[in-house]
Coordinates of C-alpha atoms and ligand atoms in Angstrom, one line a residue:
X1 CA 0.1 0.0 0.0
X2 CA 1.4 3.4 -1.0
X3 CA 1.9 5.7 2.0
X4 CA 0.6 9.2 1.9
X5 CA 3.0 11.7 0.3
X6 CA 4.4 14.3 2.6
X7 CA 6.5 17.5 2.1
X8 CA 10.2 16.8 2.0
X9 CA 11.8 17.4 5.2
X10 CA 15.0 19.2 5.9
X11 CA 17.5 18.8 8.7
X12 CA 20.2 21.2 9.3
X13 CA 23.2 20.1 11.3
X14 CA 25.4 22.9 12.7
X15 CA 28.5 23.0 14.8
X16 CA 29.1 24.9 18.2
X17 CA 32.1 25.8 20.2
X18 CA 34.9 24.0 18.2
X19 CA 35.5 22.6 14.9
X20 CA 36.0 18.9 14.5
X21 CA 33.4 18.2 16.9
X22 CA 31.8 15.3 14.8
X23 CA 29.2 17.1 12.7
X24 CA 29.9 14.9 9.8
X25 CA 29.4 11.7 11.7
X26 CA 26.3 13.1 13.4
X27 CA 24.9 14.3 10.1
X28 CA 25.7 10.7 8.6
X29 CA 24.2 9.0 11.7
X30 CA 21.1 10.8 11.5
X31 CA 20.7 10.1 7.9
X32 CA 21.4 6.5 8.6
X33 CA 18.8 6.1 11.3
X34 CA 16.2 7.5 9.0
X35 CA 17.3 5.4 6.2
X36 CA 17.1 2.3 8.3
X37 CA 13.6 3.2 9.2
X38 CA 12.7 3.0 5.6
X39 CA 12.8 6.6 4.6
X40 CA 14.6 7.8 1.3
X41 CA 17.2 10.1 2.4
X42 CA 20.0 12.2 0.9
X43 CA 22.9 14.2 2.4
X44 CA 24.3 17.7 1.4
X45 CA 27.6 19.2 2.6
X46 CA 28.0 23.0 2.6
X47 CA 31.5 24.3 3.0
X48 CA 31.8 27.9 3.7
X49 CA 35.2 28.6 1.9
X50 CA 35.6 30.5 -1.3
X51 CA 37.2 27.8 -3.4
X52 CA 34.6 26.5 -5.8
X53 CA 35.6 23.0 -4.8
X54 CA 38.0 21.2 -2.5
X55 CA 40.3 20.0 -5.5
X56 CA 42.6 22.9 -5.4
X57 CA 43.4 22.7 -1.7
X58 CA 46.4 21.2 0.0
X59 CA 45.3 18.1 1.9
X60 CA 47.2 19.2 4.9
X61 CA 45.0 22.3 4.8
X62 CA 41.7 20.7 4.3
X63 CA 41.8 16.9 4.7
X64 CA 41.2 14.4 1.9
X65 CA 39.7 15.6 -1.3
X66 CA 36.7 13.0 -1.8
X67 CA 36.1 12.3 -5.6
X68 CA 32.4 11.5 -6.6
X69 CA 31.6 9.0 -9.3
X70 CA 30.6 12.1 -11.4
X71 CA 34.2 13.5 -11.0
X72 CA 33.5 16.3 -8.6
X73 CA 36.2 17.0 -5.9
X74 CA 34.5 17.4 -2.7
X75 CA 35.0 17.4 1.1
X76 CA 35.8 14.3 3.0
X77 CA 32.3 14.3 4.7
X78 CA 30.7 13.4 1.5
X79 CA 32.7 10.2 1.9
X80 CA 31.3 9.8 5.3
X81 CA 27.8 10.1 3.9
X82 CA 28.5 7.5 1.2
X83 CA 30.0 5.1 3.6
X84 CA 27.1 5.3 6.1
X85 CA 24.3 5.4 3.6
X86 CA 25.9 3.0 1.2
X87 CA 24.9 5.2 -1.9
X88 CA 26.6 7.3 -4.4
X89 CA 26.1 11.0 -4.1
X90 CA 26.1 13.4 -7.0
X91 CA 27.6 16.8 -7.4
X92 CA 24.3 18.5 -6.5
X93 CA 24.7 17.4 -2.9
X94 CA 27.8 19.7 -2.4
X95 CA 28.3 23.5 -2.4
X96 CA 30.8 25.9 -1.3
X97 CA 30.5 29.7 -0.9
X98 CA 32.6 30.0 -4.2
X99 CA 30.2 27.8 -6.1
X100 CA 27.2 29.6 -4.9
X101 CA 28.5 33.0 -5.9
X102 CA 29.6 31.5 -9.2
X103 CA 26.0 30.3 -9.8
X104 CA 24.4 33.6 -8.8
X105 CA 26.9 35.6 -11.1
X106 CA 26.4 33.3 -14.0
X107 CA 22.6 33.8 -13.5
X108 CA 22.9 37.5 -13.3
X109 CA 25.0 37.6 -16.6
X110 CA 22.2 35.8 -18.4
X111 CA 19.4 38.2 -17.2
X112 CA 17.9 35.5 -15.0
X113 CA 17.1 38.2 -12.4
X114 CA 15.4 40.2 -15.0
X115 CA 16.9 43.7 -14.3
X116 CA 16.7 43.6 -10.6
X117 CA 19.5 44.6 -8.3
X118 CA 21.1 41.3 -7.2
X119 CA 22.0 41.5 -3.5
X120 CA 23.9 39.3 -1.2
X121 CA 20.6 39.0 0.8
X122 CA 18.3 37.6 -0.4
X123 CA 19.9 36.3 -3.6
X124 CA 22.7 34.4 -2.2
X125 CA 20.6 32.3 0.5
X126 CA 17.9 31.9 -2.3
X127 CA 20.5 30.3 -4.5
X128 CA 21.6 28.0 -1.6
X129 CA 18.1 27.0 -1.1
X130 CA 17.4 26.4 -4.8
X131 CA 20.5 24.1 -4.8
X132 CA 19.2 22.2 -1.7
X133 CA 15.7 21.8 -3.4
X134 CA 17.4 20.6 -6.4
X135 CA 19.3 17.9 -4.7
X136 CA 16.0 16.9 -2.9
X137 CA 14.2 16.5 -6.3
X138 CA 16.9 14.8 -8.1
X139 CA 17.3 12.3 -5.3
X140 CA 13.4 11.9 -4.6
X141 CA 14.6 12.1 -0.8
X142 CA 11.8 12.5 1.9
X143 CA 14.5 13.6 4.4
X144 CA 17.4 15.9 3.4
X145 CA 20.2 16.3 5.8
X146 CA 22.2 19.4 5.2
X147 CA 25.5 19.9 7.1
X148 CA 26.8 23.4 7.4
X149 CA 30.6 23.4 7.7
X150 CA 32.4 25.6 10.1
X151 CA 31.4 26.7 13.6
X152 CA 28.5 28.9 14.7
X153 CA 29.8 32.6 15.2
X154 CA 32.2 32.5 12.2
X155 CA 31.5 35.2 9.5
X156 CA 31.6 32.8 6.6
X157 CA 28.7 30.6 7.4
X158 CA 26.2 33.4 8.2
X159 CA 24.6 33.3 4.7
X160 CA 24.0 29.6 5.0
X161 CA 22.3 30.1 8.3
X162 CA 20.2 32.8 6.5
X163 CA 19.2 30.2 4.0
X164 CA 18.3 27.8 6.9
X165 CA 16.2 30.6 8.5
X166 CA 14.5 31.5 5.2
X167 CA 13.6 27.7 4.6
X168 CA 12.3 27.3 8.1
X169 CA 10.2 30.4 8.1
X170 CA 8.8 29.3 4.8
X171 CA 8.0 25.7 6.0
X172 CA 8.2 25.7 9.8
X173 CA 7.0 22.2 10.2
X174 CA 9.3 20.7 7.6
X175 CA 12.8 22.1 8.8
X176 CA 14.8 21.2 11.8
X177 CA 18.1 22.2 13.2
X178 CA 20.4 20.1 15.2
X179 CA 23.4 21.6 16.9
X180 CA 26.4 19.4 17.6
X181 CA 28.3 21.2 20.4
X182 CA 31.2 20.4 22.7
X183 CA 31.1 20.4 26.4
X184 CA 34.8 20.7 27.9
X185 CA 35.7 19.0 31.1
X186 CA 38.7 21.1 32.1
X187 CA 41.1 18.9 33.9
X188 CA 41.8 21.3 36.8
X189 CA 37.9 21.4 37.4
X190 CA 36.9 17.9 36.6
X191 CA 33.4 19.2 35.8
X192 CA 31.6 19.3 32.4
X193 CA 30.9 23.0 31.6
X194 CA 27.9 24.0 29.6
X195 CA 28.5 27.8 29.1
X196 CA 30.3 27.7 25.8
X197 CA 27.3 25.7 24.3
X198 CA 24.9 28.3 25.8
X199 CA 26.9 30.9 24.0
X200 CA 26.9 29.1 20.8
X201 CA 23.1 28.5 20.9
X202 CA 22.6 32.3 21.6
X203 CA 24.7 33.1 18.5
X204 CA 22.8 30.7 16.5
X205 CA 19.6 32.3 17.8
X206 CA 20.8 35.8 16.6
X207 CA 20.7 34.5 13.1
X208 CA 17.0 33.8 13.6
X209 CA 17.6 29.9 13.8
X210 CA 17.2 27.9 17.0
X211 CA 18.1 24.3 17.6
X212 CA 15.4 21.6 17.9
X213 CA 18.0 19.4 19.3
X214 CA 21.5 19.6 20.9
X215 CA 23.9 16.8 20.4
X216 CA 26.3 17.3 23.4
X217 CA 29.9 15.9 22.4
X218 CA 32.2 15.4 25.1
X219 CA 34.6 13.0 26.6
X220 CA 31.9 11.5 28.9
X221 CA 28.2 11.3 28.8
X222 CA 26.0 14.3 29.8
X223 CA 24.2 14.1 33.1
X224 CA 20.6 15.2 33.9
X225 CA 21.8 18.2 35.8
X226 CA 23.6 19.6 32.8
X227 CA 20.7 18.6 30.4
X228 CA 18.4 20.6 32.5
X229 CA 20.7 23.7 32.6
X230 CA 21.1 23.5 28.8
X231 CA 17.4 23.0 28.4
X232 CA 16.7 26.1 30.6
X233 CA 19.2 28.4 28.9
X234 CA 18.9 27.2 25.4
X235 CA 15.1 26.8 24.8
X236 CA 15.4 23.2 23.9
X237 CA 13.3 20.4 25.3
X238 CA 15.3 18.5 27.9
X239 CA 14.6 15.1 26.2
X240 CA 15.9 16.7 22.9
X241 CA 19.4 17.1 24.4
X242 CA 21.4 14.0 23.7
X243 CA 24.7 13.1 25.3
X244 CA 27.2 11.9 22.7
X245 CA 30.5 10.8 24.5
X246 CA 33.6 10.0 22.5
X247 CA 33.5 6.4 21.0
X248 CA 36.1 4.1 19.9
X249 CA 34.4 3.5 16.4
X250 CA 32.3 6.2 14.6
X251 CA 30.3 3.4 13.3
X252 CA 28.8 2.9 16.7
X253 CA 27.1 6.3 16.6
X254 CA 23.9 5.4 14.8
X255 CA 23.2 2.6 17.3
X256 CA 24.0 5.0 20.2
X257 CA 21.8 7.6 18.8
X258 CA 18.9 5.2 18.4
X259 CA 19.4 4.2 22.0
X260 CA 18.8 7.9 22.9
X261 CA 15.7 8.2 20.8
X262 CA 17.2 10.5 18.2
X263 CA 15.0 9.0 15.3
X264 CA 11.9 9.3 17.2
X265 CA 12.7 13.0 18.4
X266 CA 13.5 14.0 14.9
X267 CA 10.5 12.4 13.4
X268 CA 8.3 14.3 16.2
X269 CA 10.0 17.5 15.6
X270 CA 9.3 17.3 11.8
X271 CA 5.9 15.4 12.1
X272 CA 7.5 12.8 9.9
X273 CA 5.1 10.2 8.8
X274 CA 6.8 7.1 10.3
X275 CA 4.8 4.8 8.0
X276 CA 6.8 3.5 5.0
X277 CA 5.9 0.8 2.5
X278 CA 6.6 -2.7 3.2
X279 CA 9.5 -2.9 0.8
X280 CA 11.3 0.1 2.2
X281 CA 10.8 -1.2 5.9
X282 CA 12.3 -4.7 4.9
X283 CA 15.2 -2.9 3.2
X284 CA 15.8 -0.7 6.2
X285 CA 15.7 -3.7 8.6
X286 CA 18.1 -5.6 6.2
X287 CA 20.5 -2.7 6.3
X288 CA 20.4 -2.3 9.9
X289 CA 21.1 -6.0 10.6
X290 CA 24.1 -5.9 8.1
X291 CA 25.5 -2.7 9.9
X292 CA 25.0 -4.4 13.3
X293 CA 27.1 -7.4 12.2
X294 CA 29.7 -5.1 10.7
X295 CA 29.9 -3.1 14.1
X296 CA 30.1 -6.4 16.1
X297 CA 33.0 -7.6 13.8
X298 CA 34.9 -4.2 14.3
X299 CA 34.7 -4.8 18.0
X300 CA 35.4 -8.5 18.2
X301 CA 38.4 -8.8 15.9
X302 CA 41.5 -9.5 18.0
X303 CA 44.0 -10.9 15.7
X304 CA 46.2 -8.0 14.5
X305 CA 47.1 -7.1 11.0
X306 CA 49.9 -4.4 10.7
X307 CA 49.6 -2.0 7.8
X308 CA 51.8 1.0 7.2
X309 CA 50.7 4.0 5.0
X310 CA 53.6 5.8 3.7
X311 CA 52.4 9.3 2.8
X312 CA 53.3 12.9 3.2
X313 CA 50.3 14.9 4.1
X314 CA 50.4 14.3 7.9
X315 CA 51.9 17.4 9.5
X316 CA 49.9 20.3 10.7
X317 CA 52.1 22.4 13.1
X318 CA 53.1 20.3 16.0
X319 CA 50.3 17.9 15.3
X320 CA 50.1 14.8 13.1
X321 CA 46.7 14.1 11.3
X322 CA 45.7 11.4 9.1
X323 CA 42.7 13.2 7.7
X324 CA 44.4 13.4 4.2
X325 CA 44.1 9.4 3.8
X326 CA 40.6 9.1 5.5
X327 CA 39.1 6.9 2.8
X328 CA 42.3 4.8 2.6
X329 CA 42.2 4.2 6.3
X330 CA 38.5 3.4 6.3
X331 CA 39.0 1.0 3.3
X332 CA 41.6 -1.0 5.2
X333 CA 39.4 -1.2 8.3
X334 CA 36.4 -2.6 6.4
X335 CA 38.4 -5.3 4.6
X336 CA 40.1 -6.2 7.9
X337 CA 36.8 -6.6 9.7
X338 CA 35.5 -8.8 6.8
X339 CA 38.6 -11.0 7.5
X340 CA 38.0 -10.8 11.2
X341 CA 41.3 -9.0 11.6
X342 CA 42.1 -5.9 13.8
X343 CA 43.8 -3.4 11.7
X344 CA 46.7 -1.5 13.3
X345 CA 47.5 1.3 11.1
X346 CA 50.9 3.1 11.2
X347 CA 51.3 6.4 9.3
X348 CA 54.8 7.1 8.2
X349 CA 56.1 10.3 6.5
X350 CA 58.1 9.4 3.4
X351 CA 60.5 12.2 4.2
X352 CA 61.9 9.9 6.9
X353 CA 63.5 7.7 4.2
X354 CA 65.4 10.6 2.7
X355 CA 69.0 11.5 3.4
X356 CA 68.7 15.1 4.5
X357 CA 69.6 17.2 7.3
X358 CA 70.3 14.9 10.4
X359 CA 69.1 11.8 8.6
X360 CA 72.2 9.8 7.3
X361 CA 72.3 7.0 4.6
X362 CA 72.6 4.5 7.6
X363 CA 69.5 6.0 9.3
X364 CA 67.6 5.4 6.1
X365 CA 68.9 1.8 5.8
X366 CA 67.8 1.1 9.3
X367 CA 64.5 2.7 8.9
X368 CA 63.8 0.7 5.7
X369 CA 64.7 -2.4 7.5
X370 CA 61.9 -1.6 10.1
X371 CA 59.4 -2.0 7.4
X372 CA 59.8 -5.8 7.9
X373 CA 57.6 -5.5 11.0
X374 CA 54.5 -4.6 8.8
X375 CA 52.3 -7.2 7.1
X376 CA 51.5 -4.8 4.2
X377 CA 52.3 -1.4 3.0
X378 CA 50.1 1.2 1.2
X379 CA 51.5 4.2 -0.8
X380 CA 48.4 6.4 -1.5
X381 CA 47.9 9.2 -3.9
X382 CA 49.8 12.5 -4.0
X383 CA 51.1 15.3 -5.9
X384 CA 54.5 17.2 -6.5
X385 CA 58.1 16.2 -5.7
X386 CA 58.4 16.4 -1.9
X387 CA 58.9 13.0 -0.2
X388 CA 59.2 11.3 -3.5
X389 CA 62.7 10.0 -3.1
X390 CA 61.6 8.5 0.3
X391 CA 58.7 6.7 -1.5
X392 CA 60.8 5.4 -4.2
X393 CA 63.3 3.9 -1.6
X394 CA 60.3 2.4 0.3
X395 CA 58.9 0.8 -3.0
X396 CA 62.4 -0.6 -3.9
X397 CA 62.7 -2.2 -0.4
X398 CA 59.2 -3.6 -0.5
X399 CA 59.7 -5.1 -3.9
X400 CA 63.0 -6.7 -3.2
X401 CA 61.8 -7.9 0.3
X402 CA 58.5 -9.3 -0.8
X403 CA 56.4 -7.2 1.5
X404 CA 52.8 -7.0 0.3
X405 CA 52.2 -3.7 -1.6
X406 CA 49.1 -1.8 -2.6
X407 CA 49.9 1.4 -4.6
X408 CA 47.1 4.0 -5.1
X409 CA 47.4 6.5 -8.0
X410 CA 50.8 8.1 -7.4
X411 CA 51.6 4.9 -5.6
X412 CA 51.4 3.2 -9.0
X413 CA 53.3 5.7 -11.0
X414 CA 56.1 5.6 -8.5
X415 CA 56.2 1.9 -8.7
X416 CA 56.6 2.0 -12.4
X417 CA 59.3 4.6 -12.0
X418 CA 61.1 2.3 -9.4
X419 CA 60.9 -0.7 -11.6
X420 CA 62.1 1.2 -14.7
X421 CA 65.1 2.4 -12.8
X422 CA 66.2 -0.6 -10.8
X423 CA 65.0 -3.5 -13.0
X424 CA 64.6 -2.3 -16.7
X425 CA 67.7 -0.2 -16.2
X426 CA 66.3 3.1 -17.4
X427 CA 68.4 5.1 -15.0
X428 CA 66.8 8.5 -15.5
X429 CA 63.4 7.1 -15.3
X430 CA 61.0 9.7 -13.8
X431 CA 57.7 11.6 -14.1
X432 CA 57.0 14.8 -15.9
X433 CA 55.4 16.0 -12.8
X434 CA 58.9 15.7 -11.1
X435 CA 60.9 17.1 -14.1
X436 CA 59.0 18.7 -16.8
X437 CA 62.2 18.6 -19.0
X438 CA 62.7 15.0 -18.4
X439 CA 63.4 12.7 -21.6
X440 CA 63.1 9.3 -19.8
X441 CA 59.5 10.1 -18.7
X442 CA 58.1 6.7 -18.0
X443 CA 55.3 8.7 -16.4
X444 CA 54.1 11.5 -18.6
X445 CA 51.5 14.1 -18.8
X446 CA 48.2 13.0 -20.4
X447 CA 47.7 14.4 -23.9
X448 CA 44.3 15.9 -22.7
X449 CA 46.1 17.7 -19.8
X450 CA 48.8 19.6 -21.6
X451 CA 46.7 22.5 -22.7
X452 CA 44.9 22.7 -19.3
X453 CA 48.1 22.9 -17.5
X454 CA 49.6 25.3 -20.0
X455 CA 46.7 27.7 -19.4
X456 CA 46.9 27.3 -15.6
X457 CA 43.5 25.8 -15.9
X458 CA 43.8 23.7 -12.6
X459 CA 40.4 23.7 -11.1
X460 CA 38.4 20.5 -11.6
X461 CA 40.4 19.7 -14.8
X462 CA 42.2 16.4 -14.0
X463 CA 41.0 13.1 -15.3
X464 CA 38.3 12.8 -12.6
X465 CA 35.5 10.3 -11.7
X466 CA 34.5 6.9 -12.4
X467 CA 36.0 5.2 -15.6
X468 CA 35.9 1.5 -16.7
X469 CA 39.0 -0.6 -16.8
X470 CA 39.3 -4.0 -18.5
X471 CA 41.3 -6.4 -16.5
X472 CA 43.6 -9.1 -17.7
X473 CA 42.1 -12.6 -17.3
X474 CA 44.0 -14.7 -14.8
X475 CA 45.6 -11.7 -13.2
X476 CA 45.9 -11.1 -9.4
X477 CA 43.6 -8.0 -10.0
X478 CA 41.0 -10.0 -11.9
X479 CA 41.0 -12.6 -9.1
X480 CA 40.4 -9.9 -6.5
X481 CA 37.6 -8.2 -8.4
X482 CA 36.2 -11.6 -9.7
X483 CA 35.6 -9.5 -12.8
X484 CA 37.3 -8.4 -15.9
X485 CA 35.4 -5.1 -16.4
X486 CA 35.3 -2.9 -13.4
X487 CA 34.8 0.8 -12.6
X488 CA 36.9 3.0 -10.2
X489 CA 37.1 6.7 -9.5
X490 CA 40.1 8.7 -10.6
X491 CA 42.0 12.0 -10.0
X492 CA 45.3 12.4 -12.0
X493 CA 47.1 14.3 -14.8
X494 CA 49.8 12.0 -15.5
X495 CA 49.9 8.3 -17.0
X496 CA 52.2 5.6 -17.9
X497 CA 54.1 6.6 -21.0
X498 CA 52.8 4.3 -23.8
X499 CA 56.4 4.5 -25.4
X500 CA 57.8 2.5 -22.6
X501 CA 55.1 0.0 -22.0
X502 CA 56.7 -2.8 -24.0
X503 CA 60.2 -2.3 -22.5
X504 CA 58.9 -2.5 -18.9
X505 CA 56.6 -5.4 -19.7
X506 CA 59.5 -7.4 -21.3
X507 CA 61.3 -6.9 -18.0
X508 CA 58.5 -8.6 -16.1
X509 CA 56.2 -5.9 -14.8
X510 CA 52.5 -6.9 -15.7
X511 CA 50.1 -4.2 -16.8
X512 CA 47.0 -6.0 -15.7
X513 CA 44.3 -3.4 -16.4
X514 CA 43.9 -0.8 -19.0
X515 CA 41.2 1.6 -20.2
X516 CA 38.8 0.0 -22.6
X517 CA 40.6 1.3 -25.8
X518 CA 43.8 -0.2 -24.2
X519 CA 45.7 3.1 -24.2
X520 CA 45.9 4.0 -20.5
X521 CA 47.5 1.7 -18.0
X522 CA 45.1 1.2 -15.0
X523 CA 46.6 -1.6 -13.0
X524 CA 50.1 -3.1 -12.7
X525 CA 51.3 -6.2 -10.8
X526 CA 54.2 -8.5 -10.3
X527 CA 53.5 -12.2 -11.1
X528 CA 52.8 -14.4 -8.0
X529 CA 55.9 -16.4 -8.3
X530 CA 58.1 -13.2 -8.2
X531 CA 56.3 -11.4 -5.4
X532 CA 53.3 -12.4 -3.2
X533 CA 51.3 -9.2 -3.7
X534 CA 52.7 -6.3 -5.6
X535 CA 49.6 -4.5 -7.1
X536 CA 49.0 -0.9 -7.8
X537 CA 46.3 1.0 -9.6
X538 CA 46.1 4.5 -11.3
X539 CA 42.6 4.7 -9.6
X540 CA 41.4 5.5 -6.2
X541 CA 39.6 2.4 -5.2
X542 CA 39.3 3.7 -1.5
X543 CA 36.5 5.9 -2.7
X544 CA 34.3 3.1 -3.3
X545 CA 35.1 0.9 0.0
X546 CA 32.0 0.9 2.2
X547 CA 31.3 -0.8 5.6
X548 CA 28.7 -3.1 4.0
X549 CA 30.7 -3.8 0.9
X550 CA 34.5 -3.8 1.7
X551 CA 36.6 -3.2 -1.5
X552 CA 37.8 -6.4 -3.1
X553 CA 41.3 -5.0 -3.9
X554 CA 41.9 -4.0 -0.3
X555 CA 40.5 -7.4 0.8
X556 CA 42.8 -9.3 -1.5
X557 CA 45.8 -7.2 -0.3
X558 CA 45.0 -7.9 3.4
X559 CA 44.2 -11.6 2.8
X560 CA 47.8 -11.9 1.5
X561 CA 49.3 -9.6 4.1
X562 CA 47.7 -11.5 6.9
X563 CA 49.7 -14.5 5.8
X564 CA 53.0 -12.8 6.0
Ligands
LIG1 N1 50.2 13.4 -9.1 C1 49.8 12.2 -9.9 C2 49.0 12.8 -11.2 O1 48.4 13.8 -11.2 C3 49.0 11.3 -9.1 C4 47.7 11.9 -8.6 C5 47.1 11.1 -7.5 O2 47.8 10.4 -6.7 N2 45.8 11.3 -7.1 O3 48.9 12.0 -12.1

């Protein structure tokens, strides 16, 4: 029986007090709870920066650039949504200040506003709303979860809050606002403090938006006394204030939220018709069950598997962050849990394998030797020349010492360079990215990229998004995928130089996957009799790894690694 159609519901998620408080996981978890109840949901990320997309930002600045199927370069939270909801999201579901202004300016130039004076308010928030509505229409979602990046009180998200206010005023019953806030427990006091959250809520209220629910993030859970206080000072029902203490796995959060009635509270605030069709109910139940099994495995796996990620985007000031490789790390976790393994992931800066400053050749040798303690090593994507000598040293060591290897994008290009230099004997083998005058460019710029780079057209211009690859029958890669035609997401400007393929292949490296026309090398591997697992791809398979469908290539890699 069809259920009565109701207006689409919009749930804004905003952050109070500090950044990094878990808005993305909260937004994903709320979406997941509603999806498990059988609702059609979609998730939108709004980033307040002026960049048109995340593609032009350094990962140490912003974290991972998450690439969608349609090729758009977005924020890492889009990856969280895809992983929690097990769906592919389109470009419609992502916007930045830059993109919104760009849209308004393009419309203005085409007389869309019919001679009106185009103003920051209302036209910018109206553009935001029209983009939210477009994402809703395209997805057919009953519930749209919109995360507004940044922290309340920042100048740059004011226009997005104005959009939330306008949408809420227009549809008071269909729009809710959830504030994710931080409650510090200062060591010297030993008491959880609510005042910063009270201030954040007041600041939010001054934009004409009020929270219907507060998710109180903290080290420990929130007690009734502090709930009472927050309810009193923030005008939020006490039962709508939810304690969200730190958890060991973000994938526990949907379950914890359900325990705290988050789903019922949201449904009540929005008068959401809880009745869904039988099919959707069954699908929701099935998903929830599969998720519970996944979460259980994450907690019960005890046999360790040690994986090193050798990258270079780890440092921010005195702190080390792994955000730049978020999807890679999650992909390792999903496949490890599938194999009932507990992943122990170590991040290593490739600069540590380079002779420079205080690091001597003997230090590097020792450091390389310590790679033996890992069951498998990943070299993920990257750009530019910093840290590359170190990565090449690591690849040589891994290849010669038969440590399982998975190379992703740059990790494949560098494996080709290393092989060309040390096995094929092309001493000057390099990439045009490292030396644009190189003559032995075994990795070279793609024909389609030359003009773009020449014109400094860098934004959104790489080879981006999902492309099909044809896999060589009988290869390790074909075995991993159990298929010979696969699709993965990409983000690169350089490729294996076709002029060197024969020479490299004759020296033993197998090109085990190519673009359908056979021109672009998509996968490489060493035969099993030479190395237990030496596989790399030009693609970024990590973007398609999900809790409920771990990525086959990562699983194959970990399977071999676990035998080391
Ligand atoms: N820098 C390389 C290229 O542009 C690899 C990119 C990547 O690792 N994502 O081709």
